[in-house]
mmCIF file of C-alpha atoms in Angstrom:
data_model
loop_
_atom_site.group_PDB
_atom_site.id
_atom_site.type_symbol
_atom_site.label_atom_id
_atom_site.label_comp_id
_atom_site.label_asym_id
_atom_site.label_seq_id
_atom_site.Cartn_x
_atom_site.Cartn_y
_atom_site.Cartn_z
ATOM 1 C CA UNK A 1 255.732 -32.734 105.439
ATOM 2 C CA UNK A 2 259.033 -34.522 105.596
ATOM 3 C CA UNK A 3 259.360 -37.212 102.280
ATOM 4 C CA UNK A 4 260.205 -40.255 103.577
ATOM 5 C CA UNK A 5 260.538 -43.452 101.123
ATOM 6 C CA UNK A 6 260.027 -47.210 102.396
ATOM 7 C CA UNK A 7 262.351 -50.326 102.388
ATOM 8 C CA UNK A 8 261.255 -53.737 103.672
ATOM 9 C CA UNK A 9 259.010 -51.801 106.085
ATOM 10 C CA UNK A 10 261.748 -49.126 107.278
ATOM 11 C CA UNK A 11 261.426 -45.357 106.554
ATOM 12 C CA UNK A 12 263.983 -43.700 105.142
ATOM 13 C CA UNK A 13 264.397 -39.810 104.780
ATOM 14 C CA UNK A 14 268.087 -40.083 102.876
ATOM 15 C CA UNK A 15 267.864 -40.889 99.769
ATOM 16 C CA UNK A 16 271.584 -41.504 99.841
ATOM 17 C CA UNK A 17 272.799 -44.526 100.476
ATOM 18 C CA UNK A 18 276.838 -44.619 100.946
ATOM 19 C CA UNK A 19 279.782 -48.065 100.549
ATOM 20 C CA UNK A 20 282.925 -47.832 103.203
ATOM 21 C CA UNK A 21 285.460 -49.318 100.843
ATOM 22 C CA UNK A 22 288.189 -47.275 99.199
ATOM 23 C CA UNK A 23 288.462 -44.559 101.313
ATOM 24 C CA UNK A 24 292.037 -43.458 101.705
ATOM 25 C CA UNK A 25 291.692 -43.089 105.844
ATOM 26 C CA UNK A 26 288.967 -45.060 108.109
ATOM 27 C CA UNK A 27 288.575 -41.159 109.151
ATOM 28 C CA UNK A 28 287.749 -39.792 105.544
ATOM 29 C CA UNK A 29 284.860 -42.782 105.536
ATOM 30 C CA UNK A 30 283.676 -41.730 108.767
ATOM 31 C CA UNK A 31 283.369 -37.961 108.102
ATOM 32 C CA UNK A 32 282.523 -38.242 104.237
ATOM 33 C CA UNK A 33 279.379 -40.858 105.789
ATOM 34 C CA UNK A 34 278.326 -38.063 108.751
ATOM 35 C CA UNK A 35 278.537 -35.360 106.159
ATOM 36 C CA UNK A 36 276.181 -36.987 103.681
ATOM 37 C CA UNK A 37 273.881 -37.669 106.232
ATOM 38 C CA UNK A 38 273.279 -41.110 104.980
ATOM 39 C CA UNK A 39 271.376 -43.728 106.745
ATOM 40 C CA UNK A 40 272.562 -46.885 105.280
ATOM 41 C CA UNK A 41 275.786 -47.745 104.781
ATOM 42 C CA UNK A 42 277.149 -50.803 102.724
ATOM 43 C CA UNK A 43 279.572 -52.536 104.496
ATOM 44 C CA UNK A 44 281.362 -56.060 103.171
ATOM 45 C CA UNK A 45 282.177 -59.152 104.983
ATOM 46 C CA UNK A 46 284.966 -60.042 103.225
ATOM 47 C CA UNK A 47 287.133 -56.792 103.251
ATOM 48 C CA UNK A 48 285.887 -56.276 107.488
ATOM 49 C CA UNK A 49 286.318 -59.543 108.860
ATOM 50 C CA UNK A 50 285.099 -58.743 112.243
ATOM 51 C CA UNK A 51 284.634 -62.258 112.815
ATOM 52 C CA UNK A 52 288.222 -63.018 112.732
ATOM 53 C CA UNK A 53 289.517 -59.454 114.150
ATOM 54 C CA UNK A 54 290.341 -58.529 110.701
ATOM 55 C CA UNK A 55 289.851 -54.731 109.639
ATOM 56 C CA UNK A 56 288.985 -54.420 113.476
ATOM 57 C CA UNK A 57 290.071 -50.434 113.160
ATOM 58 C CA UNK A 58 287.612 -49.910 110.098
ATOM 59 C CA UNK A 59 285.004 -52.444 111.825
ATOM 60 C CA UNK A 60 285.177 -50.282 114.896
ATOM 61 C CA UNK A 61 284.795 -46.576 112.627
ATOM 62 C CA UNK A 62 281.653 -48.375 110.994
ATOM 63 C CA UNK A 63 280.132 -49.214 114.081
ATOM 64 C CA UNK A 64 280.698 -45.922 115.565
ATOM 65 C CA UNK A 65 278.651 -44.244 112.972
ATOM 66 C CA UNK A 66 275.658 -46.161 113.985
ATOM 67 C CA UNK A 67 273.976 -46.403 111.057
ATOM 68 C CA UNK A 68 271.708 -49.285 109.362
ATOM 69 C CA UNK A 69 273.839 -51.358 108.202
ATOM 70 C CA UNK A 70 272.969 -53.033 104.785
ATOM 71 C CA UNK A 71 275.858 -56.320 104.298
ATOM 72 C CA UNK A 72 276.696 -57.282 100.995
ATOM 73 C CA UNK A 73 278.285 -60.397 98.883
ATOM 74 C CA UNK A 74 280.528 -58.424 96.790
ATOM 75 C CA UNK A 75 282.878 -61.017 95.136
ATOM 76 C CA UNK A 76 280.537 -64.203 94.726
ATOM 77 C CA UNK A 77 280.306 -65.367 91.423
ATOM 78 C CA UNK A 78 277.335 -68.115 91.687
ATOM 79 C CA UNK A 79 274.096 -68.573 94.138
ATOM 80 C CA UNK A 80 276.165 -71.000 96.667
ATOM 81 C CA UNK A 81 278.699 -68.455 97.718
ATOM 82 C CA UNK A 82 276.454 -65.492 97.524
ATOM 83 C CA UNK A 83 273.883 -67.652 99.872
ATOM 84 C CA UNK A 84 276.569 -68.948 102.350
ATOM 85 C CA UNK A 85 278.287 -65.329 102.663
ATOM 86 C CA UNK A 86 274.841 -63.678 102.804
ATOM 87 C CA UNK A 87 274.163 -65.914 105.936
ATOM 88 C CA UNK A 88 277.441 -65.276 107.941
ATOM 89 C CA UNK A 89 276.858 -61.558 107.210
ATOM 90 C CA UNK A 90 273.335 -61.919 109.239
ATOM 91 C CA UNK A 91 275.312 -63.339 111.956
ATOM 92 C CA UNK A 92 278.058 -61.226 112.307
ATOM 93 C CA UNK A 93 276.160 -58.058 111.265
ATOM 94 C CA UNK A 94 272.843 -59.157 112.965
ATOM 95 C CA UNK A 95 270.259 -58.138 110.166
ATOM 96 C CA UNK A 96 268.802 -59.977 107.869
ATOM 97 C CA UNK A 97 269.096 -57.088 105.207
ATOM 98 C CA UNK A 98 271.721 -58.226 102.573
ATOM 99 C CA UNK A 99 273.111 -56.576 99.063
ATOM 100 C CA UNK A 100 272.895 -59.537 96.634
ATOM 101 C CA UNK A 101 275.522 -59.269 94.407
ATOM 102 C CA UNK A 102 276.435 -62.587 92.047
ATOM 103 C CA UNK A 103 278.714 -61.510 89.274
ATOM 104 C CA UNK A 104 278.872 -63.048 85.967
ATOM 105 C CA UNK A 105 281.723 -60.685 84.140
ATOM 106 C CA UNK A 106 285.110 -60.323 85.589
ATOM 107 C CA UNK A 107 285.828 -57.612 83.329
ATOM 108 C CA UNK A 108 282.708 -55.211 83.558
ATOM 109 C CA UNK A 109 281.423 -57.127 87.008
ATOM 110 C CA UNK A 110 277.555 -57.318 85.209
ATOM 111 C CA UNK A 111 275.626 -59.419 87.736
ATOM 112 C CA UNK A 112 274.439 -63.133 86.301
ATOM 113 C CA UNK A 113 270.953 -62.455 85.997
ATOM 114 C CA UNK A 114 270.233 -66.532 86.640
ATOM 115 C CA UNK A 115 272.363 -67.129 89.425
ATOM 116 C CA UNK A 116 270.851 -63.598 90.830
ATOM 117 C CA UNK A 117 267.625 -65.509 90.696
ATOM 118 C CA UNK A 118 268.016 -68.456 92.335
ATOM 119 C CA UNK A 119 270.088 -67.288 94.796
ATOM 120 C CA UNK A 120 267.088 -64.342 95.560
ATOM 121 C CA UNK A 121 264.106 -66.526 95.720
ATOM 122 C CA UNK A 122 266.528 -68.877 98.639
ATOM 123 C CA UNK A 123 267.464 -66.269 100.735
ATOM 124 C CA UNK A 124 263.690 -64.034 100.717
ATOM 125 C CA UNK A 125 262.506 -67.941 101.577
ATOM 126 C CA UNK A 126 264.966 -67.759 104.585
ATOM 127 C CA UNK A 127 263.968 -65.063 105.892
ATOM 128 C CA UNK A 128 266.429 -62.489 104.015
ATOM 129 C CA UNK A 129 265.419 -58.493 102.879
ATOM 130 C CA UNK A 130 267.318 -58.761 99.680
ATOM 131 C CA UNK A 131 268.726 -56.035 97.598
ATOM 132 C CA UNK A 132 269.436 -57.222 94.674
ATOM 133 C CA UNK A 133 271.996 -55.595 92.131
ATOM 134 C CA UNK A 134 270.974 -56.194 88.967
ATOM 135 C CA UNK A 135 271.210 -55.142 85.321
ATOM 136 C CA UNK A 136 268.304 -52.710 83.680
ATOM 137 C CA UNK A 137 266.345 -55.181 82.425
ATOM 138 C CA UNK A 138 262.999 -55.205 82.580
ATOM 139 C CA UNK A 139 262.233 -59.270 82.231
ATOM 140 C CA UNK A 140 265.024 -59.846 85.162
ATOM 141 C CA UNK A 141 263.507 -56.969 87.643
ATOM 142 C CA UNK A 142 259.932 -58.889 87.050
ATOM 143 C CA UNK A 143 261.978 -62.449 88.329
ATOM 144 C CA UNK A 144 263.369 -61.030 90.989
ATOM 145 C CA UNK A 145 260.216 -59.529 92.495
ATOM 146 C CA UNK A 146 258.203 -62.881 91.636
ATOM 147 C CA UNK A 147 260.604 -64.372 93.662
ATOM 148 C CA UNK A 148 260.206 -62.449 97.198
ATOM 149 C CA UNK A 149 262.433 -59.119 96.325
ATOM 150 C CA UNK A 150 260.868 -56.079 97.359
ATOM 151 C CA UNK A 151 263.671 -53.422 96.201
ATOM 152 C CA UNK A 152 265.577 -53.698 93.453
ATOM 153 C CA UNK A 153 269.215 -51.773 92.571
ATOM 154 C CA UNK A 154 269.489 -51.684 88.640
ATOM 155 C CA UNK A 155 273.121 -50.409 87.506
ATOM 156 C CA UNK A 156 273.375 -47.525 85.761
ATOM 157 C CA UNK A 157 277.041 -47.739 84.889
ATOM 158 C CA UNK A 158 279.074 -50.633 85.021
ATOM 159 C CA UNK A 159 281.053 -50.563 88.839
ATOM 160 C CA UNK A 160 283.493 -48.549 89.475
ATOM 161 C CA UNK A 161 283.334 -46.412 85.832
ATOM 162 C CA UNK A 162 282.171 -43.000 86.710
ATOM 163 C CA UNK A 163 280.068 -42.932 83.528
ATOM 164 C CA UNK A 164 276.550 -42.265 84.785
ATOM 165 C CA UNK A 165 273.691 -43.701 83.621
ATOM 166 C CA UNK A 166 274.137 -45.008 80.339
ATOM 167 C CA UNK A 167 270.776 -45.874 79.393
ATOM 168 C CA UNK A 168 268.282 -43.312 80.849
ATOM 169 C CA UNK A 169 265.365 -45.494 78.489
ATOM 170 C CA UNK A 170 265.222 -48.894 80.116
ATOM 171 C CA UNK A 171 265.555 -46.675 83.961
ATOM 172 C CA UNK A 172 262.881 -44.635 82.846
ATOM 173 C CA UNK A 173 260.805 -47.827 81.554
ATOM 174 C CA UNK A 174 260.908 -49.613 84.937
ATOM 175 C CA UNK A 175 259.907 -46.589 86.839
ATOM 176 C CA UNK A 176 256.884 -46.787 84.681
ATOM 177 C CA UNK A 177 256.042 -50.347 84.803
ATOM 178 C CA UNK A 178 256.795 -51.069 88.836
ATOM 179 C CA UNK A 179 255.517 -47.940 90.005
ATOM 180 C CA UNK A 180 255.620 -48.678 93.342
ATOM 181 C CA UNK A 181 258.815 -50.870 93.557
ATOM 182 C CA UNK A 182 261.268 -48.906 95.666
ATOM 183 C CA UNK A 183 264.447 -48.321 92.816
ATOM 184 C CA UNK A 184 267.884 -47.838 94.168
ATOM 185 C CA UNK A 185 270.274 -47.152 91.222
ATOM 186 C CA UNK A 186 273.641 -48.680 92.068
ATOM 187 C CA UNK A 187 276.981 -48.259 90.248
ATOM 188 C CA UNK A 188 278.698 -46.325 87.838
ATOM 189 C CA UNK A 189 277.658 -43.006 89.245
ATOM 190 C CA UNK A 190 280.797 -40.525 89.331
ATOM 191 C CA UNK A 191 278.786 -36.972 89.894
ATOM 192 C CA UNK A 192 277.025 -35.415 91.890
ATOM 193 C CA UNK A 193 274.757 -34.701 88.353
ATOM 194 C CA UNK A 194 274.514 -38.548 87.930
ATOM 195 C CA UNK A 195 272.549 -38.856 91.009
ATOM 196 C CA UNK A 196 270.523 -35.580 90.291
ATOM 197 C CA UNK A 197 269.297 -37.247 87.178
ATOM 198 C CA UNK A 198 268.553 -40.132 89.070
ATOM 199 C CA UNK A 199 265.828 -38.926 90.804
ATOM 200 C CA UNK A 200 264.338 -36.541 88.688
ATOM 201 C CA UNK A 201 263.457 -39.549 87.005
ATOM 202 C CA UNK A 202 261.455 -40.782 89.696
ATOM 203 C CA UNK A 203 264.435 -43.573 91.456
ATOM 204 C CA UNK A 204 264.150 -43.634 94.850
ATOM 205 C CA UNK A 205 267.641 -43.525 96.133
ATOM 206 C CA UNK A 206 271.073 -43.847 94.893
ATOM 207 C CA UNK A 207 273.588 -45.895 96.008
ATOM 208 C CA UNK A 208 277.789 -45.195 95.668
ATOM 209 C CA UNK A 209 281.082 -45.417 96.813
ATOM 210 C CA UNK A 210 283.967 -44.753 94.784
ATOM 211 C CA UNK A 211 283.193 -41.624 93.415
ATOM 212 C CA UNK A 212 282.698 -40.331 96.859
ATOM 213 C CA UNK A 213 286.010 -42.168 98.376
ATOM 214 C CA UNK A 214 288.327 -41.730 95.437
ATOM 215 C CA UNK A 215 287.291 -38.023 95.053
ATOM 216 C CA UNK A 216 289.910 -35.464 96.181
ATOM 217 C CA UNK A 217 288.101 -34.158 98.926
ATOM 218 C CA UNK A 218 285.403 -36.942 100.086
ATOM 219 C CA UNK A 219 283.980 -35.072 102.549
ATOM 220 C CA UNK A 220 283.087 -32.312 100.066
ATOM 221 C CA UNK A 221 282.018 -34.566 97.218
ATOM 222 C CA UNK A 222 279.621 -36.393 99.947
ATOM 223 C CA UNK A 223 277.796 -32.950 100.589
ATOM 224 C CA UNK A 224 277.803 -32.732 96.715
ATOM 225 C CA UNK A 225 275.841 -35.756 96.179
ATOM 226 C CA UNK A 226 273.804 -35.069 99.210
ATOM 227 C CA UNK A 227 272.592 -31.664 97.708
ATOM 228 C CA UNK A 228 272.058 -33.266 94.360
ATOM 229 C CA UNK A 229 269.771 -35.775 95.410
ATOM 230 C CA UNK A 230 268.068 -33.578 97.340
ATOM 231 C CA UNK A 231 267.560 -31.267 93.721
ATOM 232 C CA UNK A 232 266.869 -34.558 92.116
ATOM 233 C CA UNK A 233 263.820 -35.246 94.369
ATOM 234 C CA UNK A 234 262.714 -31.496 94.649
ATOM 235 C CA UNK A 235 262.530 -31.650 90.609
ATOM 236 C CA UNK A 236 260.738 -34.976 90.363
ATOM 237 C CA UNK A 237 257.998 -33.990 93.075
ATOM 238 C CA UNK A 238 257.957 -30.126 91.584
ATOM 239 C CA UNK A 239 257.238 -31.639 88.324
ATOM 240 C CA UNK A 240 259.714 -30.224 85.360
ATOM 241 C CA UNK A 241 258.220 -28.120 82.158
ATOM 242 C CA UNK A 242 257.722 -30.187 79.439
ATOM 243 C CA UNK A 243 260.698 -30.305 76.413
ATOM 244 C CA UNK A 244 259.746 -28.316 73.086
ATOM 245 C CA UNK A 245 261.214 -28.247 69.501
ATOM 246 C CA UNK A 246 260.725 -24.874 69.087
ATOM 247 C CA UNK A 247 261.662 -21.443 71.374
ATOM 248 C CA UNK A 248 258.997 -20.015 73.464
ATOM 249 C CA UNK A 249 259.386 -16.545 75.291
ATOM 250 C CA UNK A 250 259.496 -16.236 78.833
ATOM 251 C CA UNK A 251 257.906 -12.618 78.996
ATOM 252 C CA UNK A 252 254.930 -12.652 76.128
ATOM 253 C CA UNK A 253 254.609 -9.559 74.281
ATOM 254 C CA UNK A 254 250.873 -7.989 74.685
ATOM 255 C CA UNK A 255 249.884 -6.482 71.199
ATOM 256 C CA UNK A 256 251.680 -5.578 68.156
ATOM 257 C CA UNK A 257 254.460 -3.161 69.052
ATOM 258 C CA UNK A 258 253.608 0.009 66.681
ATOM 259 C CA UNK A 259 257.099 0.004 64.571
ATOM 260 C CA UNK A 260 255.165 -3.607 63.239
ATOM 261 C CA UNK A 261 251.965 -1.478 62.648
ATOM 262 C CA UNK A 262 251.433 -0.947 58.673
#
């Protein structure tokens, strides 16, 4: 049986999920994207510009690709900007799926967890299937699904740093608590590993960009990270041994071997 995952009623098989910045060709995104076999792709507003024929070349490789499209408001640092950008994306884009991203820190780009808020609980009341990136805490995840979310994308690195997930504990404590909230971890992933750990821990998807577009071969990182989250899952649903402080032997010995005999 084929694992599928849900997201705001859609079913997904990839557990990939893949940004179109950064690339150093529009034809590097477009085969790195194909080769990871992603569904959704991130795609943002302000660096396309389709409604203004900016990035047309890039706008017209994304489209090609034919994939869901998921917008985001990278760059808005309060609720008002993240809400007005949010609602020319549906426009332009024509879904009402949007990446909510309201920064708080220039320097390590954490989200502002009460700007996230607000903005979240006005855009599920339009109408909006929000994605919100947020932090790993526990308290903020609850606000944002009391609020309307139905996903949410904790960090596991700050963006950008290749550093993986810093702190496996508070992951690993909302997979337990919101068992059944879809988890996308997004940011600071840099290796294929990274993602693998991921979803061994139970996450449902992972979500990147620069460490597939500023590898050295893009293409061949994408089917990297495509492979590990594959072994991620496989591990997770295959259910790993558990961890011991002491060695065990693989092949028991039967008896007492009769050098050991008195």
């Amino acid at each position: 049986m084929t694992d599928t995952w849900q997201a705001y009623g859609e079913t997904l098989t990839s557990r990939l999920l893949l940004g179109t910045a950064l690339y150093p060709n529009p034809n590097a995104m477009q085969e790195s994207i194909k080769a990871s076999e992603s569904e959704i792709i991130t795609v943002s507003l302000r660096r396309q510009s389709p409604e203004d024929g900016g990035g047309e070349s890039m706008w017209q490789f994304i489209r090609d690709l034919n994939k869901k499209l998921l917008p985001n408001t990278a760059g808005c640092h309060n609720a008002k900007e993240a809400i007005n950008l949010a609602k020319m994306s549906r426009e332009i884009f024509n879904t009402h799926w949007i990446k909510l991203e309201v920064i708080g820190d220039d320097y390590n780009l954490q989200p502002d967890p009460f700007e996230l808020v607000e903005a979240a609980k006005i855009l599920t009341d339009d109408g909006f299937a929000v994605f919100p990136y947020c932090t790993d805490d526990l308290v903020l995840c609850q606000k944002l699904l009391d609020v309307g979310c139905e996903v949410l994308m904790p960090w596991g690195a700050p963006i950008g740093t290749g550093r993986g997930i810093m702190n496996p504990y508070s992951l690993e404590t909302l997979r337990q608590r919101l068992p059944n909230v879809p988890l996308i971890i997004d940011a600071g992933l840099g290796k294929p590993s990274h993602a693998c750990q991921a979803l061994e821990m139970g996450c449902s998807a992972v979500l990147l960009n620069t460490a597939v577009a500023k590898a050295h071969d893009p293409i061949l990182m994408a089917i990297g990270f495509k492979q590990a989250v594959e072994a991620g899952r496989a591990s997770f649903l295959a259910g790993a041994m558990p961890e011991r402080q002491s060695a065990s032997p693989s092949t028991p010995v039967l008896g007492t071997p009769f050098w050991h005999q008195s």
